[in-house]
XYZ file of C-alpha atoms in Angstrom:
533
model
C 2.748 15.545 -35.102
C 0.342 17.962 -35.630
C 0.769 21.512 -34.024
C 0.496 21.602 -30.493
C -2.588 23.812 -30.231
C -4.398 20.639 -31.464
C -3.768 18.960 -28.031
C -5.388 21.670 -25.825
C -7.598 20.704 -23.400
C -11.537 21.535 -24.614
C -15.033 20.670 -24.108
C -14.925 18.987 -27.533
C -11.805 16.674 -26.686
C -13.141 15.482 -23.118
C -16.680 14.682 -24.885
C -15.229 13.038 -27.825
C -13.300 10.525 -25.346
C -16.068 10.153 -22.559
C -18.233 6.875 -22.306
C -21.662 7.077 -20.811
C -20.640 10.694 -19.647
C -17.428 9.535 -17.918
C -13.809 10.672 -18.244
C -11.067 9.281 -16.787
C -7.824 11.141 -16.197
C -4.233 10.999 -15.137
C -1.284 13.588 -15.598
C 2.321 13.786 -15.226
C 5.776 14.399 -16.815
C 7.923 12.261 -18.732
C 9.515 11.017 -15.669
C 6.713 9.419 -15.257
C 6.350 7.561 -18.789
C 6.385 3.893 -17.769
C 3.952 4.362 -14.897
C 1.417 6.255 -17.195
C 1.877 3.417 -19.667
C 0.783 1.072 -17.304
C -1.772 3.130 -15.968
C -3.389 3.272 -19.760
C -2.672 -0.439 -20.374
C -4.639 -1.653 -17.187
C -7.180 0.199 -18.016
C -7.643 -0.769 -22.160
C -6.757 -4.576 -20.748
C -10.294 -4.156 -18.642
C -11.930 -2.663 -21.801
C -11.926 0.670 -20.496
C -10.914 3.346 -23.137
C -12.777 6.293 -22.195
C -9.488 8.086 -20.601
C -7.195 10.852 -21.597
C -3.565 11.902 -20.081
C -2.659 15.457 -19.330
C 1.239 15.836 -20.626
C 3.267 18.239 -18.302
C 5.705 18.743 -20.772
C 5.923 18.588 -24.341
C 8.435 15.382 -24.589
C 5.411 13.498 -22.759
C 3.128 14.753 -25.257
C 5.031 13.758 -28.206
C 5.970 10.256 -26.861
C 2.032 9.784 -25.860
C 0.929 10.641 -29.157
C 3.321 8.358 -30.943
C 2.146 4.947 -28.885
C -1.427 6.261 -29.498
C -2.532 7.513 -26.091
C -5.002 10.192 -25.630
C -3.425 12.780 -24.121
C -3.656 17.048 -23.662
C -1.061 19.613 -23.577
C -1.190 21.181 -19.842
C 1.189 23.793 -21.023
C 2.797 24.030 -17.605
C 5.989 23.915 -18.880
C 7.296 21.260 -16.430
C 10.985 19.671 -15.849
C 10.977 16.378 -17.522
C 12.716 14.856 -14.778
C 11.602 13.156 -11.494
C 10.231 15.259 -8.684
C 10.457 14.401 -5.271
C 7.595 13.712 -2.703
C 7.062 17.222 -0.912
C 9.176 19.483 -2.927
C 8.112 22.858 -4.418
C 7.673 21.155 -7.641
C 5.504 18.411 -6.328
C 3.370 21.041 -4.639
C 3.016 22.982 -8.076
C 1.763 19.295 -9.905
C -0.735 19.716 -7.069
C -2.402 22.556 -7.830
C -2.375 21.259 -11.585
C -4.726 18.832 -10.004
C -7.349 20.876 -8.726
C -6.933 23.209 -11.824
C -7.972 20.388 -14.092
C -11.027 19.462 -12.223
C -12.081 22.667 -12.098
C -11.663 22.846 -15.630
C -13.180 19.804 -16.565
C -16.062 19.815 -14.114
C -18.265 22.840 -16.398
C -17.736 20.385 -19.338
C -20.825 18.389 -17.924
C -18.651 14.940 -17.597
C -18.122 12.742 -14.784
C -14.395 12.955 -13.621
C -12.371 10.319 -12.373
C -9.277 11.300 -11.346
C -6.024 9.790 -10.517
C -2.666 9.911 -9.972
C -0.286 8.196 -11.882
C 1.455 5.923 -9.198
C -1.721 3.948 -8.601
C -3.129 1.176 -10.882
C -6.630 -0.224 -12.006
C -6.849 -4.176 -11.255
C -11.094 -4.105 -11.969
C -13.053 -1.661 -13.856
C -14.345 0.932 -11.562
C -17.222 2.468 -13.276
C -20.026 0.206 -12.113
C -19.020 0.274 -8.928
C -19.213 4.239 -9.145
C -22.466 3.920 -10.851
C -24.014 2.329 -7.797
C -23.748 5.725 -5.894
C -25.451 7.937 -8.565
C -26.385 10.534 -5.609
C -22.512 11.294 -4.696
C -21.303 14.104 -5.792
C -17.848 13.521 -4.615
C -16.312 9.677 -4.048
C -12.668 10.060 -2.591
C -10.138 6.918 -1.483
C -8.675 7.545 2.070
C -5.731 6.262 3.905
C -7.744 4.413 6.526
C -5.871 1.504 7.629
C -8.500 -0.496 9.986
C -11.235 -1.992 7.977
C -14.883 -0.058 8.759
C -16.443 -2.730 6.394
C -16.205 -6.293 5.329
C -18.160 -6.280 2.123
C -17.521 -3.850 -0.732
C -19.897 -1.137 0.567
C -18.595 2.197 1.277
C -16.505 2.668 4.296
C -18.400 3.915 6.858
C -17.479 7.933 6.830
C -17.836 7.914 11.079
C -15.023 5.471 11.522
C -13.002 6.773 8.725
C -10.001 8.530 11.082
C -7.465 8.716 8.386
C -7.201 11.553 5.953
C -9.181 11.426 2.460
C -6.270 10.431 -0.337
C -7.124 12.448 -3.575
C -4.835 9.928 -5.503
C -8.142 8.502 -6.452
C -11.639 10.534 -6.678
C -14.354 10.507 -8.684
C -16.448 14.207 -9.544
C -19.851 14.393 -10.593
C -20.805 17.655 -12.635
C -23.069 18.999 -9.764
C -23.317 22.684 -8.061
C -21.960 20.993 -5.218
C -18.739 19.535 -6.777
C -17.808 22.338 -9.036
C -18.565 24.996 -6.055
C -15.630 22.231 -3.831
C -13.479 22.585 -6.727
C -13.665 26.337 -7.279
C -13.076 26.974 -3.152
C -10.175 24.383 -2.994
C -8.703 25.712 -6.235
C -9.074 29.474 -4.887
C -7.634 28.166 -1.560
C -4.285 26.804 -3.082
C -3.783 29.368 -5.117
C -3.749 32.050 -2.260
C -1.377 29.986 -0.485
C 1.217 28.243 -2.075
C 2.517 26.618 1.487
C -0.760 24.062 1.639
C -0.240 20.856 0.230
C -3.098 20.133 -1.998
C -4.695 16.966 -0.165
C -4.364 18.425 3.198
C -6.452 21.495 1.510
C -9.135 19.126 0.168
C -9.230 17.284 3.521
C -9.906 20.554 5.483
C -12.111 22.159 2.975
C -14.352 19.063 2.738
C -14.560 18.879 6.724
C -15.828 22.262 7.125
C -18.799 20.265 7.883
C -19.312 16.928 8.309
C -22.686 14.839 8.737
C -25.315 13.921 9.112
C -25.758 11.113 6.628
C -27.365 11.270 3.369
C -29.883 8.432 4.236
C -29.855 5.081 6.067
C -28.709 2.967 3.536
C -25.941 4.169 0.964
C -22.975 5.017 3.097
C -22.660 9.021 1.378
C -22.311 12.067 3.930
C -23.003 15.407 3.596
C -19.779 17.360 3.944
C -18.182 20.282 2.855
C -21.110 23.197 2.995
C -23.611 20.923 3.866
C -25.155 20.251 0.586
C -22.460 17.897 -0.481
C -22.954 14.306 -0.623
C -19.773 12.634 -0.225
C -18.728 8.984 -0.269
C -15.727 7.192 1.139
C -14.221 4.359 -1.055
C -13.568 1.131 0.780
C -9.398 1.356 1.446
C -10.007 -3.065 1.335
C -10.749 -2.739 -2.555
C -9.529 0.687 -3.076
C -6.468 0.041 -1.549
C -3.267 2.155 -0.351
C 0.109 0.913 -0.545
C -0.857 -0.429 3.072
C -3.961 -2.182 2.783
C -2.497 -3.830 -0.277
C 1.191 -4.761 -0.162
C 1.056 -5.096 4.307
C -2.325 -6.152 4.981
C -3.063 -7.839 1.872
C -6.686 -6.451 3.330
C -8.724 -7.720 0.235
C -7.059 -11.156 0.264
C -8.239 -11.933 3.850
C -11.815 -10.436 3.521
C -12.452 -12.444 0.106
C -12.558 -9.300 -2.226
C -11.757 -8.442 -5.167
C -9.294 -5.489 -5.464
C -10.204 -2.577 -7.824
C -7.206 -0.359 -7.617
C -3.435 -0.005 -5.783
C -2.267 3.242 -4.987
C 2.018 3.397 -3.883
C 1.364 5.178 -0.731
C 2.949 4.260 2.244
C 6.354 3.657 0.872
C 9.665 4.881 1.868
C 12.138 4.606 -1.435
C 10.533 7.309 -3.266
C 9.855 6.761 -7.383
C 12.016 3.840 -7.210
C 10.179 2.463 -4.322
C 6.669 2.668 -5.891
C 7.920 1.178 -9.144
C 9.435 -1.935 -6.998
C 6.103 -2.301 -5.166
C 4.180 -2.667 -8.251
C 6.764 -4.806 -10.327
C 6.617 -6.725 -6.464
C 3.007 -7.154 -7.006
C 3.507 -7.959 -10.952
C 1.188 -5.312 -11.916
C 4.026 -3.134 -13.707
C 4.602 -3.553 -17.484
C 7.824 -3.388 -18.137
C 9.652 -3.560 -21.598
C 10.971 -7.115 -22.700
C 14.649 -5.982 -22.087
C 13.917 -6.022 -18.511
C 13.171 -9.569 -18.332
C 16.383 -10.670 -20.274
C 19.551 -8.637 -19.516
C 23.188 -9.174 -20.445
C 24.917 -11.474 -17.646
C 21.570 -13.060 -16.662
C 20.130 -13.473 -13.454
C 21.235 -14.863 -10.022
C 18.581 -16.249 -7.200
C 18.592 -18.166 -4.423
C 16.173 -19.937 -2.172
C 16.386 -18.231 1.545
C 16.671 -20.819 4.335
C 14.890 -19.170 7.546
C 13.917 -21.284 10.772
C 10.602 -21.494 11.658
C 11.584 -19.966 15.072
C 12.776 -16.848 13.693
C 9.370 -16.365 12.274
C 7.018 -17.654 15.180
C 8.836 -18.141 18.290
C 8.479 -15.624 21.090
C 6.833 -12.173 21.195
C 6.809 -9.994 18.096
C 9.085 -7.307 19.016
C 11.842 -4.771 17.935
C 14.282 -7.847 18.944
C 12.906 -10.535 17.035
C 12.188 -8.433 14.548
C 15.816 -7.208 13.747
C 17.312 -11.109 14.436
C 15.053 -12.050 11.531
C 15.739 -9.518 9.628
C 19.600 -9.773 9.902
C 19.221 -13.626 9.574
C 17.747 -12.765 5.935
C 20.218 -9.568 5.585
C 23.320 -11.801 5.877
C 22.442 -13.965 3.008
C 20.806 -11.212 0.728
C 24.791 -9.622 1.031
C 26.320 -12.780 0.241
C 24.070 -12.971 -2.766
C 24.943 -9.501 -3.940
C 28.837 -10.244 -3.992
C 27.999 -13.380 -5.537
C 26.058 -11.254 -8.039
C 28.519 -8.868 -8.671
C 31.696 -11.410 -9.051
C 29.319 -12.937 -11.587
C 28.176 -10.184 -13.268
C 24.459 -11.133 -12.928
C 21.618 -9.430 -11.697
C 20.337 -10.527 -8.625
C 16.702 -11.457 -8.202
C 15.982 -10.511 -4.556
C 14.291 -12.977 -2.137
C 11.047 -12.769 -0.683
C 11.698 -10.761 2.641
C 9.908 -11.582 6.049
C 9.058 -9.105 8.617
C 7.626 -9.214 12.459
C 7.039 -5.755 12.899
C 5.345 -2.754 10.440
C 7.565 0.440 9.200
C 5.687 3.599 9.463
C 6.685 7.356 10.198
C 5.826 7.726 13.682
C 5.640 5.436 16.787
C 3.637 2.152 16.616
C 3.685 -0.845 18.993
C 4.866 -3.222 16.212
C 1.334 -3.153 14.025
C -1.153 -0.905 13.689
C -3.890 -1.552 16.023
C -7.011 -2.847 14.718
C -5.490 -3.533 11.266
C -5.381 -6.720 9.282
C -1.518 -7.065 9.484
C -0.804 -10.388 10.195
C 2.864 -11.142 11.958
C 5.152 -12.320 10.502
C 4.689 -10.775 7.192
C 5.723 -11.010 3.428
C 7.083 -6.977 3.451
C 7.995 -4.973 0.428
C 11.769 -4.537 0.103
C 11.385 -0.574 0.731
C 10.644 -1.476 4.449
C 14.665 -2.691 4.925
C 16.289 -1.534 1.888
C 17.081 1.494 0.159
C 15.706 0.623 -3.401
C 16.619 4.496 -4.418
C 20.089 3.753 -3.490
C 20.251 0.589 -4.876
C 19.365 2.000 -8.171
C 21.605 4.594 -8.152
C 24.222 5.173 -10.342
C 27.350 5.539 -7.736
C 30.731 6.506 -8.542
C 32.489 2.989 -9.402
C 35.856 3.901 -7.876
C 34.435 4.337 -4.551
C 31.703 1.643 -4.470
C 32.698 -0.759 -7.185
C 30.444 -1.664 -9.766
C 26.378 -1.380 -9.859
C 24.432 -4.603 -9.228
C 21.408 -4.746 -11.315
C 18.389 -6.215 -8.967
C 14.879 -7.383 -9.787
C 11.897 -7.907 -7.553
C 11.143 -11.226 -5.648
C 8.410 -12.164 -7.689
C 10.295 -11.629 -10.953
C 10.860 -15.128 -12.079
C 7.039 -15.965 -11.922
C 6.185 -12.887 -13.927
C 3.624 -14.016 -17.005
C 5.526 -11.588 -18.902
C 8.883 -13.201 -18.193
C 10.060 -15.044 -22.031
C 10.069 -18.677 -22.319
C 14.017 -18.692 -23.559
C 15.176 -17.183 -20.108
C 12.623 -19.684 -17.829
C 13.933 -22.550 -20.054
C 17.775 -21.448 -19.608
C 18.208 -22.399 -15.790
C 20.664 -23.826 -13.476
C 20.377 -25.251 -10.392
C 23.578 -24.691 -8.004
C 23.438 -26.892 -4.757
C 26.086 -25.853 -1.919
C 27.624 -28.942 -0.499
C 30.172 -29.544 2.565
C 34.034 -29.851 1.426
C 34.824 -33.737 1.849
C 31.188 -34.689 1.589
C 30.630 -37.486 -1.120
C 30.439 -36.088 -4.574
C 31.541 -32.533 -3.376
C 34.375 -32.283 -5.749
C 35.404 -28.515 -7.559
C 34.035 -29.151 -10.849
C 32.604 -26.945 -13.640
C 30.082 -29.536 -15.052
C 26.657 -30.499 -13.790
C 25.954 -34.041 -12.538
C 23.205 -36.414 -13.724
C 20.392 -34.386 -12.268
C 21.595 -31.584 -14.110
C 22.527 -30.271 -11.063
C 26.036 -28.168 -10.122
C 27.614 -29.146 -6.674
C 29.575 -26.517 -5.467
C 31.175 -26.461 -2.244
C 30.775 -23.864 0.480
C 33.081 -21.206 1.191
C 34.145 -20.873 -2.525
C 36.405 -18.041 -3.227
C 35.999 -14.985 -6.139
C 38.856 -16.864 -8.530
C 36.691 -20.398 -7.498
C 33.503 -18.873 -8.699
C 34.828 -17.249 -11.865
C 36.337 -20.791 -12.752
C 33.262 -22.906 -11.872
C 31.081 -20.751 -13.517
C 32.879 -19.722 -16.772
C 31.192 -22.231 -18.715
C 27.624 -21.210 -17.628
C 28.004 -17.302 -19.216
C 24.740 -18.192 -21.623
C 22.802 -19.619 -18.946
C 19.971 -16.978 -18.128
C 19.197 -18.021 -14.709
C 21.314 -19.581 -11.836
C 19.826 -20.702 -8.927
C 21.443 -21.532 -5.673
C 20.119 -23.869 -3.013
C 21.266 -21.802 -0.220
C 23.704 -18.726 0.221
C 24.726 -19.743 3.871
C 28.428 -19.737 3.918
C 28.341 -19.659 0.166
C 31.261 -17.475 -0.292
C 34.377 -16.712 1.617
C 35.446 -13.167 -0.064
C 36.916 -11.040 -2.587
C 40.842 -11.685 -3.487
C 41.668 -8.223 -4.090
C 41.369 -5.725 -0.792
C 40.327 -2.828 -2.590
C 37.347 -4.793 -4.203
C 36.295 -6.038 -0.860
C 36.358 -2.320 0.396
C 34.354 -1.013 -2.382
C 31.675 -3.589 -2.047
C 31.516 -2.732 1.924
C 31.258 0.867 0.812
C 28.178 0.203 -1.342
C 26.451 -2.058 1.179
C 26.451 0.025 3.760
C 24.204 2.531 1.727
C 21.979 -0.333 0.722
C 19.977 -0.544 4.036
C 17.745 1.697 5.823
C 15.756 2.106 9.385
C 13.117 0.419 11.382
C 10.621 3.285 13.101
C 9.711 3.808 15.388
C 9.459 3.134 18.985
C 7.759 5.016 21.584
C 10.143 4.556 24.395
C 13.266 7.160 22.960
C 13.399 10.036 20.960
C 14.413 9.730 18.326
C 12.489 6.528 18.221
C 14.326 4.772 14.551
C 16.731 2.300 14.313
C 19.253 1.698 12.088
C 19.716 -2.070 9.946
C 23.538 -3.008 10.035
C 24.623 -4.719 6.705
C 27.483 -5.763 8.789
C 25.663 -6.250 12.009
C 27.642 -10.118 12.313
C 30.814 -8.403 12.866
C 30.025 -6.132 15.636
C 30.092 -8.396 18.925
C 27.738 -6.342 21.285
C 25.807 -5.251 18.388
C 21.731 -4.578 19.243
C 18.854 -2.673 17.881
C 18.457 0.501 20.022
C 17.727 3.941 18.719
C 20.635 6.632 18.762
C 21.197 7.552 21.977
C 22.955 11.105 21.126
C 22.598 13.323 17.992
C 26.219 12.153 17.231
C 24.993 8.556 16.721
C 22.394 9.324 14.490
C 23.595 8.277 11.476
C 23.932 5.132 9.189
C 26.406 2.574 10.543
C 30.016 2.960 9.586
């Protein structure tokens, strides 16, 4: 590998990579390597190669170099581990972004700056070129559509924050001045979050419109021409994964950024996997022990009957949660990785009180909700001490078996399991399949039964149950049962939030069905404000 100094960010490096005087940049540390490779692959698959990745540690720089990804050294000596949202290191990363913008604009190139937790689904460069007068085009956290076509969002109607996870800068004097002032503001006060700083400074002056047609607005110092990218196609984690706004408006999305989610970096990765837009290595799709999946059965009434309210939402979630709990138990007995089912919600989840869905948004009720709305994905994927929580249970996203990256040998190695009522015709305990290749399994099977029945099918990659209702009677060993329960209790999070009470969050309870008087209500006292015991 060449010496580090050859990876410095220089005008020559940037101009060498730029096409039509545009460069696309992201940056991160080694913890985000898989996000970065996904980001790069989406662009190169779209035929876009004018990209550069800023490496915040030499471990990432080396890895990218050997993979042939054009990278530069940011000399920031970051730690190689994941930095949590809002942490001091997270704020430091934010300052790196403005330093980069301030460094690259004087090179005279247009800069499309991206966070690593977003992916490109369509080449954005022709879209950005439609607004040659714009100094800055930014994405936003807008959740209510202001336009129904692919024009810029109407600036007067965008009440949400501008989001700096995706924004495009032209090397104009106004843009350079903005970058310089934003940089000075952040360096003078380390408590300011970079995005809040950007919003404050850009909105110092907002208006009037530049002209009648373009959608651009004068901002910042009255000279900067700003455009707000439409949230329907430059999607947030809400407009893409919750509302599917682009589908409802029959538009093609350009990008998705994993904002509006609740389980840290693992939650972001899981969302991209649910959307089948994350690139995992082959070993992700074929693990030792194989996979377990099931068809969730949900009565139509739980989805559609009555009002959409807290009670009906929790009734629906609890019904699904009980089946998932059973599936996780069978997965651990058979030592298989569970493919989670699609999850249906009647109420959105946010950080603040709301009436169920955001007013003016296109969220349908019920809707297919991301797993992190209910489950603590970061805990599910964490290594917990086995003596207290039992063995780790691998999980996969609900769309896993439909992923085009799924190898044929896994898809073709499949066993259908049909639950049957003991005593009914053809419902005998057997470890062989019937003439249709289906295994019939008596309901209320215990741990020993399951192990015995499925010992013949260890080489089968995917076992799919027709249902999980009443499939499992329980563990033989009480200590194992206790460890499993400890694990399950940590798997679910909160719904947020009702306006009628403070605090307004309500805890999900994996064992709600064992508590006769269980009701979905917020903690009534500070002492009650903890996950269910």
